[in-house]
Tab-separated table of C-alpha atoms and ligand atoms in Angstrom:
chain	number	residue	atom	x	y	z
A	1	MET	CA	38.427	-232.048	-168.616
A	2	ARG	CA	36.341	-234.253	-170.831
A	3	LYS	CA	38.062	-236.954	-172.829
A	4	LYS	CA	38.689	-236.507	-176.545
A	5	ILE	CA	38.068	-239.719	-178.467
A	6	VAL	CA	38.392	-241.005	-182.000
A	7	ALA	CA	36.504	-244.283	-182.361
A	8	GLY	CA	36.414	-246.537	-185.401
A	9	ASN	CA	33.307	-248.489	-186.385
A	10	TRP	CA	34.318	-251.286	-188.714
A	11	LYS	CA	30.699	-252.349	-189.352
A	12	MET	CA	30.467	-255.675	-191.269
A	13	ASN	CA	33.888	-255.410	-192.884
A	14	GLU	CA	37.136	-257.406	-192.686
A	15	ASN	CA	37.379	-261.142	-192.190
A	16	LEU	CA	39.142	-262.330	-189.050
A	17	GLN	CA	42.651	-262.384	-190.508
A	18	GLU	CA	42.215	-258.986	-192.166
A	19	GLY	CA	40.798	-257.557	-188.961
A	20	ILE	CA	43.710	-258.781	-186.853
A	21	ALA	CA	46.171	-257.337	-189.387
A	22	LEU	CA	44.369	-253.968	-189.440
A	23	ALA	CA	44.191	-253.783	-185.648
A	24	LYS	CA	47.874	-254.623	-185.371
A	25	GLU	CA	48.792	-251.962	-187.925
A	26	ILE	CA	46.750	-249.313	-186.098
A	27	ASN	CA	48.171	-250.377	-182.748
A	28	ASP	CA	51.783	-250.348	-183.933
A	29	MET	CA	51.416	-246.915	-185.540
A	30	LEU	CA	49.919	-245.433	-182.379
A	31	VAL	CA	52.318	-247.076	-179.962
A	32	ALA	CA	55.150	-245.566	-182.019
A	33	ASP	CA	53.496	-242.149	-182.276
A	34	LYS	CA	51.270	-241.663	-179.218
A	35	PRO	CA	47.839	-240.180	-179.914
A	36	HIS	CA	46.702	-236.951	-178.263
A	37	CYS	CA	43.243	-238.442	-177.658
A	38	GLY	CA	41.614	-241.698	-176.626
A	39	VAL	CA	41.371	-244.185	-179.495
A	40	VAL	CA	38.847	-247.020	-179.701
A	41	ILE	CA	38.313	-249.564	-182.439
A	42	CYS	CA	34.904	-251.218	-182.542
A	43	THR	CA	34.899	-254.498	-184.417
A	44	PRO	CA	32.493	-257.312	-185.294
A	45	PHE	CA	31.958	-259.773	-182.441
A	46	ILE	CA	34.064	-262.520	-183.947
A	47	HIS	CA	37.134	-260.285	-184.053
A	48	LEU	CA	37.021	-259.099	-180.478
A	49	ALA	CA	38.970	-261.743	-178.551
A	50	LYS	CA	41.709	-262.032	-181.160
A	51	VAL	CA	42.013	-258.288	-181.685
A	52	ALA	CA	42.248	-257.832	-177.902
A	53	ASP	CA	45.416	-259.935	-178.046
A	54	VAL	CA	47.181	-257.551	-180.453
A	55	LEU	CA	46.166	-254.240	-178.859
A	56	ASP	CA	47.955	-252.301	-176.178
A	57	GLN	CA	44.746	-251.048	-174.606
A	58	ARG	CA	46.589	-248.260	-172.819
A	59	VAL	CA	46.816	-246.749	-176.322
A	60	VAL	CA	44.031	-248.312	-178.390
A	61	GLU	CA	40.917	-249.563	-176.633
A	62	LEU	CA	38.542	-252.145	-177.990
A	63	GLY	CA	34.780	-252.022	-178.465
A	64	ALA	CA	31.917	-254.008	-179.947
A	65	GLU	CA	29.343	-252.676	-182.401
A	66	ASN	CA	26.329	-254.079	-180.592
A	67	CYS	CA	25.179	-256.340	-177.773
A	68	ALA	CA	21.981	-258.181	-176.905
A	69	ASP	CA	19.029	-256.697	-175.045
A	70	LYS	CA	18.858	-259.857	-172.912
A	71	ASP	CA	21.100	-260.976	-170.110
A	72	LYS	CA	21.587	-264.629	-171.125
A	73	GLY	CA	19.721	-267.738	-172.197
A	74	ALA	CA	17.823	-269.108	-175.175
A	75	TYR	CA	18.403	-266.293	-177.679
A	76	THR	CA	20.050	-268.065	-180.603
A	77	GLY	CA	22.595	-265.968	-182.422
A	78	GLU	CA	22.770	-263.170	-179.865
A	79	VAL	CA	25.867	-261.957	-178.004
A	80	SER	CA	25.426	-260.615	-174.484
A	81	ALA	CA	27.113	-257.627	-172.899
A	82	ALA	CA	28.827	-260.006	-170.459
A	83	MET	CA	30.254	-261.976	-173.392
A	84	VAL	CA	31.518	-258.774	-175.017
A	85	LYS	CA	33.170	-257.740	-171.772
A	86	SER	CA	34.805	-261.156	-171.390
A	87	THR	CA	36.718	-260.654	-174.656
A	88	GLY	CA	38.609	-257.697	-173.190
A	89	ALA	CA	36.447	-255.050	-174.872
A	90	GLN	CA	35.767	-251.856	-172.909
A	91	TYR	CA	33.176	-250.172	-175.123
A	92	VAL	CA	30.060	-250.953	-177.095
A	93	ILE	CA	28.347	-248.839	-179.748
A	94	LEU	CA	24.571	-248.736	-179.223
A	95	GLY	CA	21.834	-246.934	-181.109
A	96	HIS	CA	23.662	-246.753	-184.427
A	97	SER	CA	21.212	-245.677	-187.122
A	98	GLU	CA	21.939	-248.816	-189.139
A	99	ARG	CA	20.777	-250.939	-186.188
A	100	ARG	CA	17.697	-248.767	-185.716
A	101	GLN	CA	16.882	-248.772	-189.439
A	102	TYR	CA	17.697	-252.326	-190.555
A	103	TYR	CA	17.157	-254.301	-187.347
A	104	GLY	CA	14.215	-252.468	-185.848
A	105	GLU	CA	15.987	-251.351	-182.681
A	106	THR	CA	13.544	-249.145	-180.822
A	107	ALA	CA	14.204	-246.744	-177.968
A	108	GLU	CA	12.916	-249.394	-175.515
A	109	ILE	CA	15.221	-252.107	-176.875
A	110	LEU	CA	18.154	-249.703	-176.755
A	111	LYS	CA	17.304	-248.760	-173.182
A	112	GLU	CA	17.635	-252.444	-172.208
A	113	LYS	CA	20.911	-252.769	-174.108
A	114	VAL	CA	22.355	-249.662	-172.481
A	115	GLN	CA	21.401	-250.906	-169.029
A	116	LEU	CA	22.947	-254.338	-169.609
A	117	ALA	CA	26.109	-252.884	-171.135
A	118	LEU	CA	26.644	-250.607	-168.125
A	119	ALA	CA	25.777	-253.356	-165.646
A	120	ASN	CA	28.498	-255.469	-167.247
A	121	GLY	CA	31.164	-252.800	-167.001
A	122	LEU	CA	31.129	-251.588	-170.601
A	123	LYS	CA	31.244	-247.956	-171.647
A	124	VAL	CA	28.558	-247.060	-174.163
A	125	ILE	CA	29.006	-244.969	-177.292
A	126	PHE	CA	25.383	-243.997	-177.790
A	127	CYS	CA	24.449	-242.722	-181.257
A	128	CYS	CA	21.682	-240.330	-182.178
A	129	GLY	CA	20.843	-238.343	-185.288
A	130	GLU	CA	18.156	-237.315	-187.717
A	131	THR	CA	17.263	-238.292	-191.288
A	132	LEU	CA	17.496	-235.831	-194.174
A	133	GLU	CA	13.692	-235.389	-194.186
A	134	GLU	CA	13.732	-234.583	-190.481
A	135	ARG	CA	16.492	-232.010	-190.965
A	136	GLU	CA	14.691	-230.432	-193.885
A	137	ALA	CA	11.623	-230.163	-191.661
A	138	GLU	CA	13.880	-228.588	-188.971
A	139	LYS	CA	13.037	-231.381	-186.550
A	140	GLN	CA	16.625	-232.432	-185.802
A	141	ASN	CA	16.670	-231.167	-182.199
A	142	GLU	CA	13.349	-232.785	-181.405
A	143	VAL	CA	14.454	-236.116	-182.916
A	144	VAL	CA	17.773	-236.215	-181.096
A	145	LYS	CA	16.175	-235.238	-177.779
A	146	ALA	CA	13.560	-237.992	-178.170
A	147	GLU	CA	16.307	-240.551	-178.852
A	148	LEU	CA	18.199	-239.536	-175.719
A	149	ASP	CA	15.005	-239.286	-173.632
A	150	GLY	CA	13.949	-242.742	-174.762
A	151	SER	CA	17.148	-244.660	-174.059
A	152	VAL	CA	19.674	-242.869	-171.840
A	153	PHE	CA	18.225	-239.925	-169.936
A	154	HIS	CA	16.838	-242.261	-167.244
A	155	LEU	CA	20.398	-243.126	-166.153
A	156	THR	CA	21.789	-241.960	-162.841
A	157	ALA	CA	24.599	-239.397	-162.820
A	158	GLU	CA	26.921	-242.203	-161.730
A	159	GLU	CA	25.921	-244.362	-164.709
A	160	TRP	CA	26.206	-241.344	-167.006
A	161	LYS	CA	29.983	-241.287	-166.431
A	162	ASN	CA	30.226	-244.307	-168.728
A	163	ILE	CA	28.255	-242.765	-171.571
A	164	VAL	CA	29.845	-241.205	-174.646
A	165	LEU	CA	27.402	-239.601	-177.081
A	166	ALA	CA	27.837	-239.613	-180.835
A	167	TYR	CA	25.785	-237.326	-183.027
A	168	GLU	CA	25.524	-238.940	-186.434
A	169	PRO	CA	23.187	-237.240	-188.907
A	170	ILE	CA	21.922	-240.163	-190.987
A	171	TRP	CA	22.253	-238.163	-194.185
A	172	ALA	CA	25.994	-237.883	-193.589
A	173	ILE	CA	26.770	-241.536	-192.819
A	174	GLY	CA	28.672	-243.276	-195.595
A	175	THR	CA	27.420	-240.697	-198.098
A	176	GLY	CA	30.523	-238.544	-198.379
A	177	LYS	CA	28.274	-235.645	-197.329
A	178	THR	CA	29.661	-234.291	-194.057
A	179	ALA	CA	27.690	-231.954	-191.860
A	180	THR	CA	29.463	-228.602	-191.931
A	181	SER	CA	31.506	-227.903	-188.846
A	182	ASP	CA	28.934	-225.219	-187.944
A	183	GLN	CA	26.014	-227.624	-188.287
A	184	ALA	CA	27.821	-230.230	-186.188
A	185	GLU	CA	28.836	-227.673	-183.563
A	186	GLU	CA	25.306	-226.286	-183.350
A	187	MET	CA	23.868	-229.748	-182.691
A	188	LEU	CA	26.573	-230.778	-180.226
A	189	ALA	CA	26.058	-227.539	-178.302
A	190	TYR	CA	22.336	-228.314	-178.213
A	191	ILE	CA	22.997	-231.869	-176.995
A	192	ARG	CA	25.318	-230.534	-174.293
A	193	SER	CA	22.592	-228.098	-173.221
A	194	ILE	CA	20.006	-230.860	-172.787
A	195	VAL	CA	22.538	-232.992	-170.896
A	196	ALA	CA	23.018	-229.930	-168.641
A	197	ASP	CA	19.235	-229.636	-168.159
A	198	LYS	CA	19.149	-233.260	-167.075
A	199	TYR	CA	22.379	-233.736	-165.111
A	200	GLY	CA	23.674	-230.227	-164.459
A	201	LYS	CA	26.307	-228.053	-166.084
A	202	ASP	CA	29.354	-229.790	-164.585
A	203	VAL	CA	28.281	-233.216	-165.836
A	204	ALA	CA	27.492	-231.773	-169.268
A	205	GLU	CA	30.935	-230.158	-169.417
A	206	ASP	CA	32.503	-233.547	-168.667
A	207	THR	CA	30.445	-235.470	-171.240
A	208	THR	CA	32.309	-236.566	-174.349
A	209	ILE	CA	30.246	-235.883	-177.466
A	210	LEU	CA	31.487	-237.105	-180.840
A	211	TYR	CA	30.526	-236.220	-184.379
A	212	GLY	CA	30.095	-239.022	-186.926
A	213	GLY	CA	29.334	-238.963	-190.639
A	214	SER	CA	31.885	-239.019	-193.453
A	215	CYS	CA	34.606	-237.690	-191.171
A	216	LYS	CA	38.064	-238.007	-192.706
A	217	ALA	CA	41.582	-236.662	-192.282
A	218	SER	CA	40.799	-233.686	-194.527
A	219	ASN	CA	37.788	-232.414	-192.554
A	220	ALA	CA	38.636	-233.649	-189.039
A	221	PRO	CA	40.807	-230.630	-188.080
A	222	GLU	CA	37.998	-228.172	-188.810
A	223	LEU	CA	35.398	-230.313	-187.007
A	224	PHE	CA	37.596	-230.992	-183.974
A	225	ALA	CA	38.494	-227.296	-183.655
A	226	LYS	CA	34.891	-226.588	-182.586
A	227	PRO	CA	34.468	-226.198	-178.827
A	228	ASN	CA	31.728	-228.813	-178.391
A	229	ILE	CA	33.137	-231.493	-180.703
A	230	ASP	CA	35.198	-233.939	-178.674
A	231	GLY	CA	36.221	-236.219	-181.522
A	232	GLY	CA	34.656	-238.536	-184.053
A	233	LEU	CA	32.966	-241.855	-184.659
A	234	ILE	CA	34.482	-243.026	-187.907
A	235	GLY	CA	33.096	-245.616	-190.320
A	236	GLY	CA	34.699	-245.902	-193.754
A	237	ALA	CA	37.888	-244.046	-192.873
A	238	SER	CA	38.617	-246.397	-189.954
A	239	LEU	CA	39.256	-249.310	-192.311
A	240	LYS	CA	42.658	-248.077	-193.473
A	241	ALA	CA	45.239	-247.532	-190.747
A	242	ALA	CA	46.776	-244.465	-192.420
A	243	ASP	CA	43.374	-242.794	-192.950
A	244	PHE	CA	42.340	-243.478	-189.369
A	245	LYS	CA	45.674	-242.191	-188.056
A	246	GLY	CA	45.204	-239.043	-190.168
A	247	ILE	CA	41.974	-238.326	-188.268
A	248	ILE	CA	43.555	-239.092	-184.879
A	249	ASP	CA	46.401	-236.708	-185.747
A	250	ALA	CA	43.876	-233.888	-186.119
A	251	TRP	CA	44.135	-233.587	-182.317
A	252	LYS	CA	47.820	-232.724	-182.652
A	253	LYS	CA	47.136	-229.626	-184.705
B	1	LIG	C1	29.278	-244.541	-188.864
B	1	LIG	O1	28.675	-245.432	-189.430
B	1	LIG	O2	29.307	-244.519	-187.625
B	1	LIG	C2	29.962	-243.544	-189.689
B	1	LIG	C3	30.237	-242.390	-189.147
B	1	LIG	O3	30.238	-243.899	-190.971
B	1	LIG	P1	31.070	-243.049	-192.075
B	1	LIG	O4	32.243	-242.448	-191.367
B	1	LIG	O5	31.470	-244.063	-193.094
B	1	LIG	O6	30.133	-242.014	-192.587
């Protein structure tokens, strides 16, 4: 049975003290009322080591939002996958549309990052998704397939076990405009079908595929009720413990 996951992406929010307090609040809520899914919080690099100290990672796991495409060395300002792992983090988000759009992360760069993350024992939450123009031109399947082909479909079946996919239509991220549950389901079913083409049906059935884009407590139950949607990658609504918990609780319904 594939794992259900709700993962938070804090982006560039919360200073260190605020981040520790938020992580502690989320952790305490979930230790007291055990989630019916895996929970991950992905924080800025500077939070990782301190947040690791306040989490019970049997209940809430920790992830980074990025890592370098180089192993180590003279790359001022970068943070390697090995460094992320050394903080106690288990996951890293790669391929987020904001990284692709604002920091020029290409499929080739992401391929390097994915390889280094896996080599250093991190699980990867790999994001893919189309722009509004691409959807209007009905190119969403083509775009998503190209993103997966370019950065993750070279992996071995063994490596694939540490990949979680997140479909995040760019037009739904931070816009308040959620894909309908039917649109999300249709795309996740398509993604599962191309994973099956590549790795076989059993692997595809075991692959966790998340939806991301303005997911909140009010729409999570309908999204998570769809057979191919295994949870969510949550931006804005992961910054308040009660809102995030509301989404996690959708798995109880
Ligand atoms: C995201 O950035 O991964 C995301 C899904 O953001 P939001 O939930 O704010 O749309």
